[in-house]
mmCIF file of C-alpha atoms and ligand atoms in Angstrom:
data_model
loop_
_atom_site.group_PDB
_atom_site.id
_atom_site.type_symbol
_atom_site.label_atom_id
_atom_site.label_comp_id
_atom_site.label_asym_id
_atom_site.label_seq_id
_atom_site.Cartn_x
_atom_site.Cartn_y
_atom_site.Cartn_z
ATOM 1 C CA UNK A 1 71.796 109.642 119.825
ATOM 2 C CA UNK A 2 71.503 106.407 121.033
ATOM 3 C CA UNK A 3 73.931 104.085 123.012
ATOM 4 C CA UNK A 4 73.439 101.200 120.346
ATOM 5 C CA UNK A 5 75.229 103.787 117.828
ATOM 6 C CA UNK A 6 77.594 104.753 120.194
ATOM 7 C CA UNK A 7 79.224 101.254 120.768
ATOM 8 C CA UNK A 8 78.872 100.532 117.306
ATOM 9 C CA UNK A 9 82.023 99.643 115.335
ATOM 10 C CA UNK A 10 82.185 99.402 111.727
ATOM 11 C CA UNK A 11 85.356 98.799 110.380
ATOM 12 C CA UNK A 12 86.284 100.113 107.034
ATOM 13 C CA UNK A 13 86.645 96.476 105.536
ATOM 14 C CA UNK A 14 86.369 93.199 107.944
ATOM 15 C CA UNK A 15 89.508 91.169 106.783
ATOM 16 C CA UNK A 16 88.679 87.829 109.490
ATOM 17 C CA UNK A 17 84.901 88.188 108.106
ATOM 18 C CA UNK A 18 86.658 86.636 105.065
ATOM 19 C CA UNK A 19 86.965 83.662 106.340
ATOM 20 C CA UNK A 20 85.029 84.377 108.989
ATOM 21 C CA UNK A 21 81.741 83.247 106.607
ATOM 22 C CA UNK A 22 82.332 80.492 104.977
ATOM 23 C CA UNK A 23 84.999 79.075 107.655
ATOM 24 C CA UNK A 24 83.191 75.793 107.318
ATOM 25 C CA UNK A 25 83.765 75.126 103.079
ATOM 26 C CA UNK A 26 87.045 76.888 103.646
ATOM 27 C CA UNK A 27 88.030 74.446 105.396
ATOM 28 C CA UNK A 28 86.902 71.850 103.687
ATOM 29 C CA UNK A 29 88.013 72.825 100.252
ATOM 30 C CA UNK A 30 91.404 73.491 101.950
ATOM 31 C CA UNK A 31 92.008 69.884 103.499
ATOM 32 C CA UNK A 32 91.208 68.368 100.458
ATOM 33 C CA UNK A 33 94.011 70.217 98.136
ATOM 34 C CA UNK A 34 96.323 69.946 100.867
ATOM 35 C CA UNK A 35 95.297 66.518 101.471
ATOM 36 C CA UNK A 36 95.374 65.860 97.147
ATOM 37 C CA UNK A 37 98.927 68.198 97.522
ATOM 38 C CA UNK A 38 97.552 69.808 94.846
ATOM 39 C CA UNK A 39 99.864 73.036 95.322
ATOM 40 C CA UNK A 40 101.519 74.093 92.344
ATOM 41 C CA UNK A 41 99.490 74.411 88.754
ATOM 42 C CA UNK A 42 96.874 71.712 89.439
ATOM 43 C CA UNK A 43 93.028 70.696 88.493
ATOM 44 C CA UNK A 44 91.766 73.789 90.906
ATOM 45 C CA UNK A 45 94.050 76.089 88.998
ATOM 46 C CA UNK A 46 92.608 74.864 85.878
ATOM 47 C CA UNK A 47 88.793 74.854 86.848
ATOM 48 C CA UNK A 48 88.910 78.382 88.356
ATOM 49 C CA UNK A 49 90.456 79.991 85.051
ATOM 50 C CA UNK A 50 87.680 77.958 82.651
ATOM 51 C CA UNK A 51 85.341 79.579 85.128
ATOM 52 C CA UNK A 52 86.386 82.577 85.119
ATOM 53 C CA UNK A 53 86.297 82.878 81.243
ATOM 54 C CA UNK A 54 83.580 81.714 80.884
ATOM 55 C CA UNK A 55 81.995 84.110 82.979
ATOM 56 C CA UNK A 56 83.607 86.976 81.081
ATOM 57 C CA UNK A 57 83.011 85.475 77.725
ATOM 58 C CA UNK A 58 86.518 85.357 76.602
ATOM 59 C CA UNK A 59 88.555 82.551 75.209
ATOM 60 C CA UNK A 60 91.829 82.926 77.886
ATOM 61 C CA UNK A 61 91.991 83.502 81.839
ATOM 62 C CA UNK A 62 95.309 82.691 82.807
ATOM 63 C CA UNK A 63 96.019 82.704 86.337
ATOM 64 C CA UNK A 64 98.825 85.022 87.534
ATOM 65 C CA UNK A 65 100.634 85.520 91.413
ATOM 66 C CA UNK A 66 98.818 89.367 91.331
ATOM 67 C CA UNK A 67 97.424 91.782 89.351
ATOM 68 C CA UNK A 68 100.502 93.963 89.353
ATOM 69 C CA UNK A 69 102.236 90.890 87.756
ATOM 70 C CA UNK A 70 99.375 90.027 85.346
ATOM 71 C CA UNK A 71 99.568 93.765 83.799
ATOM 72 C CA UNK A 72 103.640 93.817 83.543
ATOM 73 C CA UNK A 73 103.386 90.471 81.927
ATOM 74 C CA UNK A 74 100.847 92.113 79.137
ATOM 75 C CA UNK A 75 103.167 94.514 78.243
ATOM 76 C CA UNK A 76 105.986 92.399 77.734
ATOM 77 C CA UNK A 77 104.070 89.784 75.967
ATOM 78 C CA UNK A 78 102.423 92.564 73.956
ATOM 79 C CA UNK A 79 106.347 93.383 72.805
ATOM 80 C CA UNK A 80 106.541 96.616 74.626
ATOM 81 C CA UNK A 81 110.099 98.671 74.182
ATOM 82 C CA UNK A 82 111.750 100.983 75.856
ATOM 83 C CA UNK A 83 110.460 104.568 76.544
ATOM 84 C CA UNK A 84 107.070 103.504 74.965
ATOM 85 C CA UNK A 85 104.598 105.569 76.440
ATOM 86 C CA UNK A 86 101.142 103.971 77.867
ATOM 87 C CA UNK A 87 98.614 106.628 79.516
ATOM 88 C CA UNK A 88 96.883 105.743 82.280
ATOM 89 C CA UNK A 89 94.850 108.338 84.824
ATOM 90 C CA UNK A 90 96.933 109.032 88.076
ATOM 91 C CA UNK A 91 94.240 108.496 90.554
ATOM 92 C CA UNK A 92 94.657 104.680 90.458
ATOM 93 C CA UNK A 93 97.184 102.777 92.195
ATOM 94 C CA UNK A 94 100.532 102.853 91.761
ATOM 95 C CA UNK A 95 100.206 99.484 90.638
ATOM 96 C CA UNK A 96 99.171 100.113 87.631
ATOM 97 C CA UNK A 97 102.482 102.552 86.623
ATOM 98 C CA UNK A 98 104.474 100.373 88.456
ATOM 99 C CA UNK A 99 103.790 97.657 85.973
ATOM 100 C CA UNK A 100 104.293 100.112 82.781
ATOM 101 C CA UNK A 101 107.857 100.864 84.761
ATOM 102 C CA UNK A 102 108.482 97.678 85.324
ATOM 103 C CA UNK A 103 108.141 96.147 81.614
ATOM 104 C CA UNK A 104 110.533 99.074 80.307
ATOM 105 C CA UNK A 105 107.775 101.695 79.330
ATOM 106 C CA UNK A 106 107.415 105.218 80.356
ATOM 107 C CA UNK A 107 103.571 106.310 82.054
ATOM 108 C CA UNK A 108 102.298 109.313 81.145
ATOM 109 C CA UNK A 109 99.520 110.347 83.715
ATOM 110 C CA UNK A 110 96.293 112.074 83.160
ATOM 111 C CA UNK A 111 93.399 113.574 84.455
ATOM 112 C CA UNK A 112 89.882 111.718 85.618
ATOM 113 C CA UNK A 113 86.236 113.267 85.441
ATOM 114 C CA UNK A 114 83.738 113.902 87.675
ATOM 115 C CA UNK A 115 83.056 109.952 88.259
ATOM 116 C CA UNK A 116 86.791 109.959 88.628
ATOM 117 C CA UNK A 117 87.336 107.847 86.118
ATOM 118 C CA UNK A 118 89.792 108.412 83.300
ATOM 119 C CA UNK A 119 89.022 111.494 81.534
ATOM 120 C CA UNK A 120 88.832 110.429 77.763
ATOM 121 C CA UNK A 121 89.144 113.582 76.919
ATOM 122 C CA UNK A 122 92.420 113.718 78.294
ATOM 123 C CA UNK A 123 93.860 110.523 76.831
ATOM 124 C CA UNK A 124 92.937 111.927 73.408
ATOM 125 C CA UNK A 125 94.939 115.279 74.231
ATOM 126 C CA UNK A 126 97.647 113.135 75.757
ATOM 127 C CA UNK A 127 98.470 110.864 72.326
ATOM 128 C CA UNK A 128 102.003 111.321 71.279
ATOM 129 C CA UNK A 129 104.691 109.993 68.748
ATOM 130 C CA UNK A 130 105.958 107.839 70.981
ATOM 131 C CA UNK A 131 102.278 106.403 72.780
ATOM 132 C CA UNK A 132 101.833 102.890 71.988
ATOM 133 C CA UNK A 133 99.006 101.625 74.843
ATOM 134 C CA UNK A 134 96.772 103.159 76.908
ATOM 135 C CA UNK A 135 95.357 101.703 79.946
ATOM 136 C CA UNK A 136 91.837 102.972 81.249
ATOM 137 C CA UNK A 137 91.365 101.625 85.039
ATOM 138 C CA UNK A 138 88.042 100.545 85.793
ATOM 139 C CA UNK A 139 88.026 102.224 89.575
ATOM 140 C CA UNK A 140 85.934 101.406 92.178
ATOM 141 C CA UNK A 141 83.908 98.951 90.018
ATOM 142 C CA UNK A 142 82.784 100.820 87.224
ATOM 143 C CA UNK A 143 83.908 100.767 83.518
ATOM 144 C CA UNK A 144 85.414 103.926 82.072
ATOM 145 C CA UNK A 145 84.079 105.318 78.978
ATOM 146 C CA UNK A 146 84.984 102.545 76.692
ATOM 147 C CA UNK A 147 83.514 104.349 73.572
ATOM 148 C CA UNK A 148 85.821 106.843 73.255
ATOM 149 C CA UNK A 149 88.349 105.646 74.550
ATOM 150 C CA UNK A 150 88.527 103.228 71.930
ATOM 151 C CA UNK A 151 87.941 105.578 69.063
ATOM 152 C CA UNK A 152 90.998 107.388 70.438
ATOM 153 C CA UNK A 153 93.144 104.273 70.561
ATOM 154 C CA UNK A 154 91.313 102.841 66.892
ATOM 155 C CA UNK A 155 92.317 106.243 65.563
ATOM 156 C CA UNK A 156 96.059 106.162 67.110
ATOM 157 C CA UNK A 157 96.353 102.244 66.646
ATOM 158 C CA UNK A 158 96.828 102.218 70.370
ATOM 159 C CA UNK A 159 96.462 99.087 72.281
ATOM 160 C CA UNK A 160 94.421 98.751 75.288
ATOM 161 C CA UNK A 161 95.021 96.608 78.500
ATOM 162 C CA UNK A 162 92.442 96.803 80.608
ATOM 163 C CA UNK A 163 93.502 97.496 84.760
ATOM 164 C CA UNK A 164 90.397 95.845 85.411
ATOM 165 C CA UNK A 165 91.562 95.359 89.621
ATOM 166 C CA UNK A 166 88.552 96.500 90.494
ATOM 167 C CA UNK A 167 86.093 95.512 88.473
ATOM 168 C CA UNK A 168 84.851 92.427 88.150
ATOM 169 C CA UNK A 169 81.471 91.961 86.341
ATOM 170 C CA UNK A 170 80.848 95.648 86.171
ATOM 171 C CA UNK A 171 79.744 96.675 82.385
ATOM 172 C CA UNK A 172 79.444 99.325 80.257
ATOM 173 C CA UNK A 173 76.501 98.890 77.392
ATOM 174 C CA UNK A 174 76.053 95.827 78.319
ATOM 175 C CA UNK A 175 79.491 94.541 77.453
ATOM 176 C CA UNK A 176 81.868 93.626 81.031
ATOM 177 C CA UNK A 177 85.311 95.428 82.209
ATOM 178 C CA UNK A 178 88.235 93.486 81.224
ATOM 179 C CA UNK A 179 86.774 92.444 77.844
ATOM 180 C CA UNK A 180 87.229 95.152 75.729
ATOM 181 C CA UNK A 181 91.037 95.335 75.065
ATOM 182 C CA UNK A 182 93.934 93.708 74.044
ATOM 183 C CA UNK A 183 93.875 91.936 77.719
ATOM 184 C CA UNK A 184 92.136 93.057 80.721
ATOM 185 C CA UNK A 185 94.338 92.270 84.588
ATOM 186 C CA UNK A 186 92.067 91.299 87.924
ATOM 187 C CA UNK A 187 93.483 90.728 91.010
ATOM 188 C CA UNK A 188 91.425 88.580 94.047
ATOM 189 C CA UNK A 189 94.000 90.421 96.809
ATOM 190 C CA UNK A 190 91.227 89.922 99.926
ATOM 191 C CA UNK A 191 89.487 92.858 99.866
ATOM 192 C CA UNK A 192 89.122 92.893 96.216
ATOM 193 C CA UNK A 193 84.599 91.904 94.689
ATOM 194 C CA UNK A 194 86.585 88.645 95.058
ATOM 195 C CA UNK A 195 88.950 88.120 96.982
ATOM 196 C CA UNK A 196 91.245 84.994 97.696
ATOM 197 C CA UNK A 197 92.938 83.796 101.276
ATOM 198 C CA UNK A 198 95.800 86.215 100.055
ATOM 199 C CA UNK A 199 97.341 87.390 96.829
ATOM 200 C CA UNK A 200 96.226 86.378 93.400
ATOM 201 C CA UNK A 201 95.771 87.591 90.306
ATOM 202 C CA UNK A 202 94.169 87.069 86.013
ATOM 203 C CA UNK A 203 94.907 88.144 83.046
ATOM 204 C CA UNK A 204 92.008 87.299 80.600
ATOM 205 C CA UNK A 205 92.223 87.556 76.658
ATOM 206 C CA UNK A 206 91.026 86.403 73.626
ATOM 207 C CA UNK A 207 94.349 86.530 71.847
ATOM 208 C CA UNK A 208 95.210 82.322 71.728
ATOM 209 C CA UNK A 209 98.726 84.416 70.579
ATOM 210 C CA UNK A 210 98.842 86.817 74.408
ATOM 211 C CA UNK A 211 97.390 83.992 76.051
ATOM 212 C CA UNK A 212 100.421 81.654 75.454
ATOM 213 C CA UNK A 213 103.017 84.097 76.357
ATOM 214 C CA UNK A 214 101.088 84.831 79.190
ATOM 215 C CA UNK A 215 101.519 81.373 80.714
ATOM 216 C CA UNK A 216 104.896 81.361 79.856
ATOM 217 C CA UNK A 217 105.970 84.105 81.256
ATOM 218 C CA UNK A 218 104.097 83.474 84.222
ATOM 219 C CA UNK A 219 106.107 79.697 84.452
ATOM 220 C CA UNK A 220 109.876 80.496 83.954
ATOM 221 C CA UNK A 221 109.048 80.724 80.367
ATOM 222 C CA UNK A 222 108.302 77.470 80.529
ATOM 223 C CA UNK A 223 105.797 75.316 77.705
ATOM 224 C CA UNK A 224 103.751 72.273 78.458
ATOM 225 C CA UNK A 225 107.060 70.248 77.521
ATOM 226 C CA UNK A 226 109.212 71.879 80.207
ATOM 227 C CA UNK A 227 111.611 73.793 76.920
ATOM 228 C CA UNK A 228 112.084 76.848 78.281
ATOM 229 C CA UNK A 229 111.009 79.817 75.276
ATOM 230 C CA UNK A 230 111.957 83.218 76.439
ATOM 231 C CA UNK A 231 113.186 84.638 80.038
ATOM 232 C CA UNK A 232 110.019 84.349 82.249
ATOM 233 C CA UNK A 233 108.837 85.004 85.991
ATOM 234 C CA UNK A 234 107.493 83.182 88.426
ATOM 235 C CA UNK A 235 103.739 84.675 89.214
ATOM 236 C CA UNK A 236 101.304 81.696 88.915
ATOM 237 C CA UNK A 237 97.762 81.589 90.907
ATOM 238 C CA UNK A 238 98.633 79.460 93.880
ATOM 239 C CA UNK A 239 95.891 76.129 93.073
ATOM 240 C CA UNK A 240 95.511 76.666 96.603
ATOM 241 C CA UNK A 241 94.012 79.883 95.857
ATOM 242 C CA UNK A 242 92.505 79.201 92.949
ATOM 243 C CA UNK A 243 90.479 76.222 94.926
ATOM 244 C CA UNK A 244 89.802 79.291 97.462
ATOM 245 C CA UNK A 245 88.446 81.048 94.706
ATOM 246 C CA UNK A 246 86.486 78.891 93.066
ATOM 247 C CA UNK A 247 84.076 78.768 95.816
ATOM 248 C CA UNK A 248 84.017 82.420 96.653
ATOM 249 C CA UNK A 249 83.313 82.847 93.093
ATOM 250 C CA UNK A 250 79.711 81.019 93.591
ATOM 251 C CA UNK A 251 78.864 83.880 95.892
ATOM 252 C CA UNK A 252 79.737 86.865 93.354
ATOM 253 C CA UNK A 253 76.510 87.458 91.849
ATOM 254 C CA UNK A 254 74.576 88.049 94.827
ATOM 255 C CA UNK A 255 77.837 90.059 96.414
ATOM 256 C CA UNK A 256 77.506 92.199 93.357
ATOM 257 C CA UNK A 257 73.688 92.785 93.618
ATOM 258 C CA UNK A 258 74.571 93.013 97.494
ATOM 259 C CA UNK A 259 76.898 96.067 96.499
ATOM 260 C CA UNK A 260 74.345 97.775 94.667
ATOM 261 C CA UNK A 261 71.876 97.344 97.442
ATOM 262 C CA UNK A 262 73.888 99.252 100.073
ATOM 263 C CA UNK A 263 75.586 101.819 97.301
ATOM 264 C CA UNK A 264 71.859 102.946 97.133
ATOM 265 C CA UNK A 265 71.199 102.904 100.263
ATOM 266 C CA UNK A 266 74.102 105.361 100.766
ATOM 267 C CA UNK A 267 72.524 107.708 98.002
ATOM 268 C CA UNK A 268 68.905 107.449 99.412
ATOM 269 C CA UNK A 269 70.790 108.723 102.558
ATOM 270 C CA UNK A 270 73.259 111.286 101.751
ATOM 271 C CA UNK A 271 71.827 112.618 98.314
ATOM 272 C CA UNK A 272 70.588 115.574 99.995
ATOM 273 C CA UNK A 273 73.803 116.482 101.943
ATOM 274 C CA UNK A 274 74.639 119.851 100.938
ATOM 275 C CA UNK A 275 78.767 119.216 100.758
ATOM 276 C CA UNK A 276 79.611 116.117 99.667
ATOM 277 C CA UNK A 277 78.956 114.756 96.348
ATOM 278 C CA UNK A 278 78.813 110.952 95.699
ATOM 279 C CA UNK A 279 79.273 108.513 93.022
ATOM 280 C CA UNK A 280 76.609 107.532 90.634
ATOM 281 C CA UNK A 281 73.958 105.744 91.903
ATOM 282 C CA UNK A 282 73.552 102.347 90.900
ATOM 283 C CA UNK A 283 71.197 102.512 87.577
ATOM 284 C CA UNK A 284 72.067 106.598 86.703
ATOM 285 C CA UNK A 285 71.892 105.489 83.775
ATOM 286 C CA UNK A 286 71.631 102.702 80.981
ATOM 287 C CA UNK A 287 75.278 102.394 80.154
ATOM 288 C CA UNK A 288 77.194 101.870 82.792
ATOM 289 C CA UNK A 289 76.277 98.825 85.203
ATOM 290 C CA UNK A 290 78.511 99.873 88.351
ATOM 291 C CA UNK A 291 80.343 96.725 90.645
ATOM 292 C CA UNK A 292 80.504 99.372 93.956
ATOM 293 C CA UNK A 293 84.090 97.748 94.812
ATOM 294 C CA UNK A 294 84.207 101.223 96.405
ATOM 295 C CA UNK A 295 81.904 103.759 97.887
ATOM 296 C CA UNK A 296 84.341 106.685 97.346
ATOM 297 C CA UNK A 297 82.542 110.276 97.781
ATOM 298 C CA UNK A 298 83.907 113.961 97.910
ATOM 299 C CA UNK A 299 83.335 116.044 101.320
ATOM 300 C CA UNK A 300 83.632 119.094 102.119
ATOM 301 C CA UNK A 301 86.109 119.771 105.229
ATOM 302 C CA UNK A 302 86.701 116.076 104.493
ATOM 303 C CA UNK A 303 89.489 115.175 107.480
ATOM 304 C CA UNK A 304 87.446 116.712 109.906
ATOM 305 C CA UNK A 305 84.255 114.217 108.897
ATOM 306 C CA UNK A 306 86.927 111.703 109.154
ATOM 307 C CA UNK A 307 88.085 112.274 112.678
ATOM 308 C CA UNK A 308 84.515 112.561 113.322
ATOM 309 C CA UNK A 309 82.989 109.184 112.453
ATOM 310 C CA UNK A 310 86.618 107.840 113.060
ATOM 311 C CA UNK A 311 84.964 109.067 116.930
ATOM 312 C CA UNK A 312 81.867 107.249 116.304
ATOM 313 C CA UNK A 313 83.790 103.898 115.297
ATOM 314 C CA UNK A 314 83.189 104.201 111.614
ATOM 315 C CA UNK A 315 86.227 103.432 109.452
ATOM 316 C CA UNK A 316 87.049 105.260 106.414
ATOM 317 C CA UNK A 317 90.131 105.184 103.581
ATOM 318 C CA UNK A 318 91.303 107.782 101.531
ATOM 319 C CA UNK A 319 92.118 105.622 97.866
ATOM 320 C CA UNK A 320 95.908 104.716 97.864
ATOM 321 C CA UNK A 321 97.091 106.761 101.239
ATOM 322 C CA UNK A 322 95.455 110.046 100.195
ATOM 323 C CA UNK A 323 97.538 110.328 96.875
ATOM 324 C CA UNK A 324 97.703 110.363 93.278
ATOM 325 C CA UNK A 325 100.224 108.780 91.635
ATOM 326 C CA UNK A 326 101.721 112.177 90.225
ATOM 327 C CA UNK A 327 101.845 112.734 93.898
ATOM 328 C CA UNK A 328 104.403 110.979 95.666
ATOM 329 C CA UNK A 329 106.998 113.080 94.863
ATOM 330 C CA UNK A 330 109.795 110.482 95.060
ATOM 331 C CA UNK A 331 108.373 108.616 91.847
ATOM 332 C CA UNK A 332 109.510 112.331 90.192
ATOM 333 C CA UNK A 333 107.240 112.758 88.158
ATOM 334 C CA UNK A 334 106.129 116.232 86.201
ATOM 335 C CA UNK A 335 102.577 115.690 85.628
ATOM 336 C CA UNK A 336 100.203 118.974 86.215
ATOM 337 C CA UNK A 337 97.078 117.455 87.331
ATOM 338 C CA UNK A 338 94.681 120.138 89.252
ATOM 339 C CA UNK A 339 91.553 118.257 88.944
ATOM 340 C CA UNK A 340 93.323 115.217 89.667
ATOM 341 C CA UNK A 341 94.867 117.860 92.891
ATOM 342 C CA UNK A 342 91.531 119.274 93.564
ATOM 343 C CA UNK A 343 90.299 116.075 93.949
ATOM 344 C CA UNK A 344 92.397 114.593 96.084
ATOM 345 C CA UNK A 345 91.440 117.373 98.685
ATOM 346 C CA UNK A 346 88.000 116.168 99.551
ATOM 347 C CA UNK A 347 88.436 112.145 98.216
ATOM 348 C CA UNK A 348 86.785 109.411 101.275
ATOM 349 C CA UNK A 349 85.737 106.216 101.251
ATOM 350 C CA UNK A 350 83.045 104.989 102.692
ATOM 351 C CA UNK A 351 82.710 101.281 103.782
ATOM 352 C CA UNK A 352 80.904 99.345 101.431
ATOM 353 C CA UNK A 353 81.180 95.248 101.514
ATOM 354 C CA UNK A 354 79.271 92.140 102.049
ATOM 355 C CA UNK A 355 80.115 91.874 105.523
ATOM 356 C CA UNK A 356 77.669 95.600 105.964
ATOM 357 C CA UNK A 357 74.495 94.945 107.507
ATOM 358 C CA UNK A 358 71.804 97.587 106.615
ATOM 359 C CA UNK A 359 72.081 99.320 109.854
ATOM 360 C CA UNK A 360 75.560 99.743 110.055
ATOM 361 C CA UNK A 361 74.750 102.266 106.605
ATOM 362 C CA UNK A 362 72.023 104.077 108.332
ATOM 363 C CA UNK A 363 74.592 104.750 111.361
ATOM 364 C CA UNK A 364 77.279 105.639 109.091
ATOM 365 C CA UNK A 365 75.017 108.197 107.120
ATOM 366 C CA UNK A 366 73.594 109.092 110.574
ATOM 367 C CA UNK A 367 76.765 110.539 112.008
ATOM 368 C CA UNK A 368 77.661 111.924 108.354
ATOM 369 C CA UNK A 369 74.322 113.561 108.837
ATOM 370 C CA UNK A 370 75.422 114.914 112.341
ATOM 371 C CA UNK A 371 78.868 115.896 111.142
ATOM 372 C CA UNK A 372 77.135 118.095 108.943
ATOM 373 C CA UNK A 373 74.468 118.990 111.145
ATOM 374 C CA UNK A 374 71.465 118.188 109.044
HETATM 375 C C1 LIG B 401 93.806 96.291 94.001
HETATM 376 C C2 LIG B 401 94.884 96.419 92.309
HETATM 377 C C3 LIG B 401 95.848 96.199 91.312
HETATM 378 C C4 LIG B 401 96.967 95.760 92.323
HETATM 379 O O1 LIG B 401 96.421 94.805 92.294
HETATM 380 P P1 LIG B 401 97.674 93.392 93.462
HETATM 381 O O2 LIG B 401 96.957 92.131 92.663
HETATM 382 O O3 LIG B 401 97.306 94.022 94.711
HETATM 383 O O4 LIG B 401 98.492 93.450 92.415
HETATM 384 C C5 LIG B 401 96.082 97.287 90.366
HETATM 385 N N1 LIG B 401 95.564 98.683 89.969
HETATM 386 C C6 LIG B 401 94.253 98.840 91.433
HETATM 387 C C7 LIG B 401 93.141 99.115 90.534
HETATM 388 C C8 LIG B 401 94.001 97.820 92.169
HETATM 389 O O5 LIG B 401 92.961 98.528 92.727
#
C-alpha cells in the first residue's frame, strides 16, 4: 500500500465538516436570526415547515425538538391507550420503541428481512387483539415494504406511524417515505441526511386534526391564542435550527445524488468480495429509491475486519452500538428474534456521507479487499 493510503484517515462521520463546509453562509444565517432576536417559533421555523411540507407533498410539517419527541407526541395525539401494542422492528434505534413506552404503550419487536428492514410477514404474524399501531422504520434511507405493511394495517384497522428519521427523500413506488401513514417523523440530528447544528425533528401528516394536536403538544398544550387546551410538553424546533436547516435544505437533492453515487462505488468495488453481504445498490429495482443514510453491510469476521480498518485509519460503526433493542437486557424484553440476532453478529456500517471523496471510498474498499486477501 502507498504511504498516501497509509496516512489517510477516514472518520465514520466528520461533525466539524457540517459547519466548515458552509461556514460563511451559516454564520450569515445565524447572525441574521440572532440579531432579529428571533429565537422561538418565528418566521424561519414557519418557512422551513412550509418548505418541508411542499417537498414531501403533505399538508402539514411541524417542527419539533427531535424525532423521538415527535414519535411520542404522534402516539399521544392518536389516542394511544395504556397497554396498546405497537409493532416495530427490533433493528432500529431504541428511540423508536421508547416513544411507544413514553406514550404508555407496549412495543412489540419483530424481525427484519434480508435488506435489514422490517419484515412485512413478521408484521402480519405479530398482530394481536391489542395491536393498534404499526411503526415501519425506513432504515438506512430505504423505505420499508409499504405495500404489504399497508395491506396488513388496513385489514386489521391498525394505524401506521412511520419512523422516517433516516429517510428524507427516500421513495417506494415513487411515493416518499413519511407520507404513507397517519404521520411520518423525521430527525435532523447532525449526522442525519439533513442535519442541524444540534437536535431537531419534524412530524408530517395530511390530517388537519392530528397536525393541530401536534402543534398543541409541542408547545405546552397552547393554541395560537395562548389558551391551554391539553397537557402538553415543550418540544419545539428551535427557530435558529430551522433557519440553519432551511439553508442546508438547498443542498438536499445534491446530497442524495452524491450518497447514491458513493453507494454505487462501494457496490462496484465490493460486490465480488466473498465474506460480505452488501445492501441493494442504487437502482437495484424499480420499486425502491434509497437515499443511503448509512451503508450497512454484513461481514464475516466482522470484529477483526473492524479492527483492521481502524488500524488503517478507517472509522466504522456498529448500528445502535452493536445491539438490537431486544438485546438490551435492562429493558426486560423477551422477544426471540434469531434472524436479527444473527445479523447483529455480522453487521457493520462503512463511512458514507457527503464529505467523503471518491478516493476515500477507494481506500476503504482497498483495505477491505486486503483484509479478505482478494
Ligand atoms: C436518529 C433516529 C431516531 C431518533 O431521532 P432523534 O431526532 O435523535 O430523536 C429515531 N429513529 C431512528 C431510526 C433514527 O435513526
